Coordinates of N, CA and C in Angstrom, one line a residue:
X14 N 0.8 -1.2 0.0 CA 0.0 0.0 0.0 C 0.9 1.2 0.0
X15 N 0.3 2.2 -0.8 CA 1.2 3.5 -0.8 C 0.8 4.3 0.3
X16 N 1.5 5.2 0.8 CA 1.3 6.4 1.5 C 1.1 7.9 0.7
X17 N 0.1 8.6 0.3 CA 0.1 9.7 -0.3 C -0.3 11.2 0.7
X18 N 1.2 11.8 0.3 CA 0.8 13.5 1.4 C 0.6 14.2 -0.2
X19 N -0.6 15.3 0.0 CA -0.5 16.7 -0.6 C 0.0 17.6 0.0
X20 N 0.2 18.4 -1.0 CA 0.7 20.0 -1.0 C -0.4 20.6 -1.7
X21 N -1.2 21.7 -1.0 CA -2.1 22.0 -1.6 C -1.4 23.5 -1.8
X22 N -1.5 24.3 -2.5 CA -0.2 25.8 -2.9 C -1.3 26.5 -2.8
X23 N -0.9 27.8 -2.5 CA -1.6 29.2 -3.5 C -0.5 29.5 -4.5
X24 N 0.4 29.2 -4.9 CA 0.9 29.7 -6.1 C 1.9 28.4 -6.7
X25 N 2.0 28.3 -8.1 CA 2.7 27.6 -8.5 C 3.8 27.4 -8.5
X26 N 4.3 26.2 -8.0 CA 5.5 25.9 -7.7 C 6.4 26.4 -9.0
X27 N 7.5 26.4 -8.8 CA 8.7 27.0 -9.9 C 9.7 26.0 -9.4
X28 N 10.7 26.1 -10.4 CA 12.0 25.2 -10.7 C 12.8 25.2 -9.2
X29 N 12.7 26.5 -8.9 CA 13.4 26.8 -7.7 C 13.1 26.5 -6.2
X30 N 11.4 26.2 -6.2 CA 10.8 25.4 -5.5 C 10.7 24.3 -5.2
X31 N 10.7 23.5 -6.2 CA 10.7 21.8 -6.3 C 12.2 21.8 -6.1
X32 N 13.3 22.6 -6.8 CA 14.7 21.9 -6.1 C 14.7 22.0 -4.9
X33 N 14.2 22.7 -4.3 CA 14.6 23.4 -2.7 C 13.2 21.8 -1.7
X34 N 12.6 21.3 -2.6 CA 11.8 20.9 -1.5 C 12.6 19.3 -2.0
X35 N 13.0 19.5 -2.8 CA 13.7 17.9 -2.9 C 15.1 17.5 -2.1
X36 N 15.9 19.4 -2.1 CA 17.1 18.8 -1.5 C 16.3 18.7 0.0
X37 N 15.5 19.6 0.0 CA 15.2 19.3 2.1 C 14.6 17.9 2.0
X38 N 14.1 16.8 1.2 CA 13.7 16.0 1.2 C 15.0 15.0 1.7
X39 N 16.0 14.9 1.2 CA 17.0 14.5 1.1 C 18.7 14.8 0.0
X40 N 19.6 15.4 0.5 CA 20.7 15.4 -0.9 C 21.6 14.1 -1.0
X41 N 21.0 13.1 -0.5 CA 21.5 11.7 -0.8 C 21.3 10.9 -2.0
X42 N 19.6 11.3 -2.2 CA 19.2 10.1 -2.9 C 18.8 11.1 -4.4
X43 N 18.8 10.1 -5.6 CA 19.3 9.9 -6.7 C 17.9 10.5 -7.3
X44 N 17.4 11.5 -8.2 CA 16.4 11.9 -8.8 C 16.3 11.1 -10.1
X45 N 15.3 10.8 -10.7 CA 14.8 10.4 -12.3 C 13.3 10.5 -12.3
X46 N 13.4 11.0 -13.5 CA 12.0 10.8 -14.0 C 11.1 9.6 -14.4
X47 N 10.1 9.6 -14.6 CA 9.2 8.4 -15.1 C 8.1 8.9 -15.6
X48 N 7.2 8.4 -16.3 CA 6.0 8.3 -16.9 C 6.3 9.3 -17.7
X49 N 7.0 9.5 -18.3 CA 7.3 10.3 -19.5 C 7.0 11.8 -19.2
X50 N 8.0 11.8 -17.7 CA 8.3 12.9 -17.2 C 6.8 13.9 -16.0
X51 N 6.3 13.1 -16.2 CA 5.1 13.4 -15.5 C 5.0 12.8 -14.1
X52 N 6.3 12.5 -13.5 CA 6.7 12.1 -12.3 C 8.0 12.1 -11.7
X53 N 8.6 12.6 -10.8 CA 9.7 12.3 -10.7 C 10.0 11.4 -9.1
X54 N 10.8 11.0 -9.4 CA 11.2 10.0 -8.8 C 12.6 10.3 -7.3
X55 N 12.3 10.1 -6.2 CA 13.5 10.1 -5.0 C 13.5 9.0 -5.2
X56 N 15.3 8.3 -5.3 CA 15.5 7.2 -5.1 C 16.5 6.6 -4.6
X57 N 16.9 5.4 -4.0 CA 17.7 5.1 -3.3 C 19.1 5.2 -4.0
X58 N 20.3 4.3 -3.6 CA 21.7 4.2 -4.1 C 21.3 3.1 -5.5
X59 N 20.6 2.3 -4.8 CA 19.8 0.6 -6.1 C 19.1 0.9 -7.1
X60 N 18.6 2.3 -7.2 CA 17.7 3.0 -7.9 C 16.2 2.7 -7.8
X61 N 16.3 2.3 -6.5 CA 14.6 1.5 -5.9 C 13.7 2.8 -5.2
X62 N 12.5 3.4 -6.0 CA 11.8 4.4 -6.0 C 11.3 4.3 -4.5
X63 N 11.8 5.5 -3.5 CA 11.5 6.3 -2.3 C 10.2 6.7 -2.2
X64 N 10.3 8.0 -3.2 CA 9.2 8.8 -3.5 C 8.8 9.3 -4.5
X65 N 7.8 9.1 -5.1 CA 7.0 9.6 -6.2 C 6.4 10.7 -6.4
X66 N 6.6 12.0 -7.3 CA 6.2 12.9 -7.1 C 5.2 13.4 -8.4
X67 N 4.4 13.8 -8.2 CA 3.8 14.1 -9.4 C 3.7 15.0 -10.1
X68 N 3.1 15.9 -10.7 CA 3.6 17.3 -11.7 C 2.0 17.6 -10.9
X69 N 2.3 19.3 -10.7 CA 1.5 20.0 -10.0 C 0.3 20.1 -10.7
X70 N -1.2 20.0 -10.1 CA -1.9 19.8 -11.1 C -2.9 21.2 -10.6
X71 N -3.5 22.0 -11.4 CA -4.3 23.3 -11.2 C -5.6 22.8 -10.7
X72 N -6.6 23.3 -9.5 CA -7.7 23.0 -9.3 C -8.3 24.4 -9.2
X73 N -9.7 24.6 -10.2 CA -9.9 25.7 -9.8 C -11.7 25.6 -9.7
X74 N -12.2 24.3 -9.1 CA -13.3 24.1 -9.0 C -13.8 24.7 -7.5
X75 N -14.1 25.4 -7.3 CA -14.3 25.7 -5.5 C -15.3 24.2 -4.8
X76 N -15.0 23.6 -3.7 CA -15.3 22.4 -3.0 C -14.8 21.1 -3.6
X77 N -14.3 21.0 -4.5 CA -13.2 20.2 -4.9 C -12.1 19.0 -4.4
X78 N -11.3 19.9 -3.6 CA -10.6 19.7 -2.4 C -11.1 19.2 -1.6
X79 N -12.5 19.3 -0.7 CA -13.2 19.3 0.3 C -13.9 18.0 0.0
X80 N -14.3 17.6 -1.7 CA -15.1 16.5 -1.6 C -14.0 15.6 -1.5
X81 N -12.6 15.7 -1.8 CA -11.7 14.6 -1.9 C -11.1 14.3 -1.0
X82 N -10.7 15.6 -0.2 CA -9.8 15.4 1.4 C -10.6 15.4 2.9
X83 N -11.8 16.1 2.6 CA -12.5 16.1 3.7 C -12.5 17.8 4.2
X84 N -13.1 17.4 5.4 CA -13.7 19.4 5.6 C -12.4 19.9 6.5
X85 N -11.5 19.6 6.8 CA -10.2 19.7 7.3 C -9.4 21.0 6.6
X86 N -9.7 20.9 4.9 CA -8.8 21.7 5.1 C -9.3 23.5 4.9
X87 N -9.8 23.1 5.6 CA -10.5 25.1 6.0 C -9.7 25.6 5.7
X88 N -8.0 25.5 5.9 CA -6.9 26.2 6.1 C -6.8 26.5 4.7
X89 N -6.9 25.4 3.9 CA -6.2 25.4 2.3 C -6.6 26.9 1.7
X90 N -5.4 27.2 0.6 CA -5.3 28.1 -0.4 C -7.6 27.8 -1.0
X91 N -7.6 28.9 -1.4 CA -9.4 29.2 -2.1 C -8.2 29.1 -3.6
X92 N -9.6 27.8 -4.1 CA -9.3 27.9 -5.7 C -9.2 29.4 -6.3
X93 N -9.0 29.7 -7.4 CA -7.6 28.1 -7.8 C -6.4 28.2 -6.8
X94 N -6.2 26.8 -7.1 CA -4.6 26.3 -6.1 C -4.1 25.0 -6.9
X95 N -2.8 24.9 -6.2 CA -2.1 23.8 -7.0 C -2.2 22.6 -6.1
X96 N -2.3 21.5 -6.7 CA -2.2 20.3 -5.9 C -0.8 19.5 -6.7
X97 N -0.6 19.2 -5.7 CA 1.0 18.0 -5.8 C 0.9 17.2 -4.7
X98 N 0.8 15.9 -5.2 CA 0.6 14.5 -4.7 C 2.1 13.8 -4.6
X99 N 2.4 13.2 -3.4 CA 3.3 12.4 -3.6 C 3.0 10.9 -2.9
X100 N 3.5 10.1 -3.2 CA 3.3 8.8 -3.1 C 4.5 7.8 -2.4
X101 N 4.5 7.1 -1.4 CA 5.5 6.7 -0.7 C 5.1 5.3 -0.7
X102 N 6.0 4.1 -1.0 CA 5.6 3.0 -1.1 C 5.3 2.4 0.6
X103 N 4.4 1.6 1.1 CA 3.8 2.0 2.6 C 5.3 1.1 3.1
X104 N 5.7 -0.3 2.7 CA 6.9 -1.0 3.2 C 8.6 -0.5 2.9
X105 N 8.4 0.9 3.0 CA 10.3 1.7 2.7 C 10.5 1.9 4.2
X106 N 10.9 1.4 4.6 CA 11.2 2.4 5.7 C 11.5 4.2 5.6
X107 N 10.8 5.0 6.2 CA 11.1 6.6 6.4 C 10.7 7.2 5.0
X108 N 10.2 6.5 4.0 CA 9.8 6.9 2.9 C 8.4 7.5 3.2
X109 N 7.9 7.6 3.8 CA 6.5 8.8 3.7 C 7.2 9.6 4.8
X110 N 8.0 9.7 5.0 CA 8.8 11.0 5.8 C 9.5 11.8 4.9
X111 N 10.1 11.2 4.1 CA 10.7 11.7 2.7 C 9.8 13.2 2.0
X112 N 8.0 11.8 1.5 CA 7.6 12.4 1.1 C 6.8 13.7 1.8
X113 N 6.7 13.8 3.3 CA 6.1 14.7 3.8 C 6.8 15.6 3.9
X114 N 8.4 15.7 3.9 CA 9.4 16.6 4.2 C 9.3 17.2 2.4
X115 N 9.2 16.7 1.5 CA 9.3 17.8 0.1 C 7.5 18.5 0.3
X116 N 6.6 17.9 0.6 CA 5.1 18.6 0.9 C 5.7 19.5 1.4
X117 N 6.4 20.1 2.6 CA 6.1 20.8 3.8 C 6.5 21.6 3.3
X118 N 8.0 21.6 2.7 CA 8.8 22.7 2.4 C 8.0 23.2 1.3
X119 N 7.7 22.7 0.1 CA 7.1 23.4 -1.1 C 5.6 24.2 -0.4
X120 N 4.8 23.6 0.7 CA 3.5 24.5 1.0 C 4.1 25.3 1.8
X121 N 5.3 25.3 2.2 CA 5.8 26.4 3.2 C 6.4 27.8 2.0
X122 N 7.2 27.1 1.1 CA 7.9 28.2 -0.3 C 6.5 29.0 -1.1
X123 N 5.6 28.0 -1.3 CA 3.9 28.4 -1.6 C 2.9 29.0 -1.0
X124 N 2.7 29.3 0.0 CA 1.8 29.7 0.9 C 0.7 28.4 0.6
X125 N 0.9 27.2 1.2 CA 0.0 26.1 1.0 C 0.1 25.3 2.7
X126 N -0.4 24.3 2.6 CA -0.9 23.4 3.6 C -0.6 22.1 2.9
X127 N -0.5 20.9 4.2 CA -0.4 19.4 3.6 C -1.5 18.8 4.2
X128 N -1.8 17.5 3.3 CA -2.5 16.9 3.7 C -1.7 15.5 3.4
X129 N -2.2 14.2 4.7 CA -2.8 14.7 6.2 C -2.5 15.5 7.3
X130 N -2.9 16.0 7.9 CA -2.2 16.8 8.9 C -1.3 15.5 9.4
X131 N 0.0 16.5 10.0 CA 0.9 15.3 10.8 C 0.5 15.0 12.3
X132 N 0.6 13.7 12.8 CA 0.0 12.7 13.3 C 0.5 13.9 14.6
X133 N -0.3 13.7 16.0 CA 0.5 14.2 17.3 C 1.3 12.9 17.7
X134 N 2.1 13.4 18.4 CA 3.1 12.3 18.7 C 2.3 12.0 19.7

């Protein structure tokens, strides 16, 4: 089973954003693309996929968000906003950590929010 966090933005991510939420992701592990670039890929030293990211997609339906994530995110950017999904395979170890650490930074570089909220310890 995968683990998926959003980044819900008010403004579109840029080149400069996605590198900055990838290196705080990690500057260890190995980037590549997939699906004919419509994903990119954190990956180990083996080339065994971390995190899956996806290309930011525009929502500019108002309740949209709300029918998919639930009424939580009050907080979120008002359409339009960007959504970026990432995907963490559920058995990586620290891999949905990965992926919540590039969410956080990019809704933080965005003026955005993640979903799920993180768990209280």
């Amino acid at each position: 089973m995968t683990r998926d966090v959003v980044a819900l933005l008010a403004t579109a991510p840029d080149v400069h954003d996605v590198t900055a939420a990838l290196l705080a992701a990690g500057e260890r592990f190995r980037v590549r693309s997939a699906a004919g670039g419509a994903v990119v890929q954190l990956c180990d030293d083996q080339g065994r996929p971390l995190v899956s990211i996806e290309v930011p997609v525009l929502v500019r339906v108002p309740g949209e968000v709300e029918r998919l994530l639930g009424d939580w995110v009050a907080g979120a950017p008002a359409p339009p906003l960007w959504w970026v999904e990432t995907r963490a395979p559920g058995n990586r170890e620290g891999a949905e950590r990965l992926g919540r650490r590039f969410a956080e930074t990019l809704a933080e570089r965005c003026r955005g929010v993640v979903w799920p909220p993180e768990a209280e310890p």
